[in-house]
XYZ file of C-alpha atoms in Angstrom:
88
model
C 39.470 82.734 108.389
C 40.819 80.048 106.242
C 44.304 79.880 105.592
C 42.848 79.376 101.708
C 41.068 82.125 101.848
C 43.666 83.947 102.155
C 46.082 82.744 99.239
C 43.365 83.108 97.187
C 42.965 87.157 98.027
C 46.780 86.829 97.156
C 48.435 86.906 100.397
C 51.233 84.863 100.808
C 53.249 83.558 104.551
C 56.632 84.999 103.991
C 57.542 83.067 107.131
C 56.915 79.725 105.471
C 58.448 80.652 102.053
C 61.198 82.307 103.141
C 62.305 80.747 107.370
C 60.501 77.261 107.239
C 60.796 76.453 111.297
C 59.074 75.004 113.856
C 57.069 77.256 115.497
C 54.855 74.586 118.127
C 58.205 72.540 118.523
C 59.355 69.345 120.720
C 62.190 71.623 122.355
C 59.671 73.758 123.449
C 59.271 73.002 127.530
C 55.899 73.218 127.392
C 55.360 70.561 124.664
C 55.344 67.012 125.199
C 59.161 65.691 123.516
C 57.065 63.416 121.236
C 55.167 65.928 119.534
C 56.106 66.897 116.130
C 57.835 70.095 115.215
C 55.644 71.775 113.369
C 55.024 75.577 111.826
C 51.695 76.234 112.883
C 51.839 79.802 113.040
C 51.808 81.705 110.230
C 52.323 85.880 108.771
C 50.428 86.117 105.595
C 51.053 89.754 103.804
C 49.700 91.417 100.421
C 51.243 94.434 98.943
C 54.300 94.916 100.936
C 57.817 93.494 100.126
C 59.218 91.401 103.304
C 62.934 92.051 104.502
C 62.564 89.252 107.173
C 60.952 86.676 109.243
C 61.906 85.148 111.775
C 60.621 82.666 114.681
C 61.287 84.560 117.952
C 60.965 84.156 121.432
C 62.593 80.790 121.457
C 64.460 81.005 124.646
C 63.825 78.970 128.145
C 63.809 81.317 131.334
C 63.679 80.130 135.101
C 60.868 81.192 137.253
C 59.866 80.176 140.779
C 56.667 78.239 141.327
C 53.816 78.244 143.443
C 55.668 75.883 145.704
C 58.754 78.081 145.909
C 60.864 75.644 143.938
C 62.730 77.015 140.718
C 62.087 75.860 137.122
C 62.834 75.984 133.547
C 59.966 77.320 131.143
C 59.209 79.052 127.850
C 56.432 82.168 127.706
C 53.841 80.117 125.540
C 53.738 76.757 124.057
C 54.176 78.196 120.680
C 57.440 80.106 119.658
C 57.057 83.941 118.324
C 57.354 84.886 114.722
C 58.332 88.372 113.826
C 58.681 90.258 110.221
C 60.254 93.440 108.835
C 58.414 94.634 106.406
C 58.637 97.639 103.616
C 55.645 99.639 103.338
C 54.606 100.118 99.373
């Protein structure tokens, strides 16, 4: 579905109006250091007031390879985004 589409049905992205990060992000260690931080990812919502968004899930963890050797990754090349919401 088009992002359009959507604004149009009145949905808006709380995330980008009201926490305007990065969510696919250079820092990220599964992203290349010259990409460009971007907020790809998106929480669109219609009838219900927001109390937050938020990206999540930003933080590195080690993990032990194939190989047996140790290393630094993140769970997905995109970072999370979480909202609290307020049901009408």
């Amino acid at each position: 579905v088009s992002c359009e589409v959507l604004r149009r049905a009145g949905f808006q992205d709380v995330l980008a109006q009201t926490n305007p990060q990065c969510t696919f992000c250079r820092e990220n260690l599964l992203n290349a250091e010259e990409e460009k931080n971007l907020q790809l990812d998106k929480i669109y919502v219609r009838g219900a007031a927001a109390t937050a968004a938020q990206v999540v899930l930003k933080q590195s963890f080690e993990f032990q390879n194939a190989s047996g050797e140790r290393q630094m990754t993140n769970l997905s090349d995109h970072f999370g985004v979480a909202l609290e919401v307020l049901s009408p």
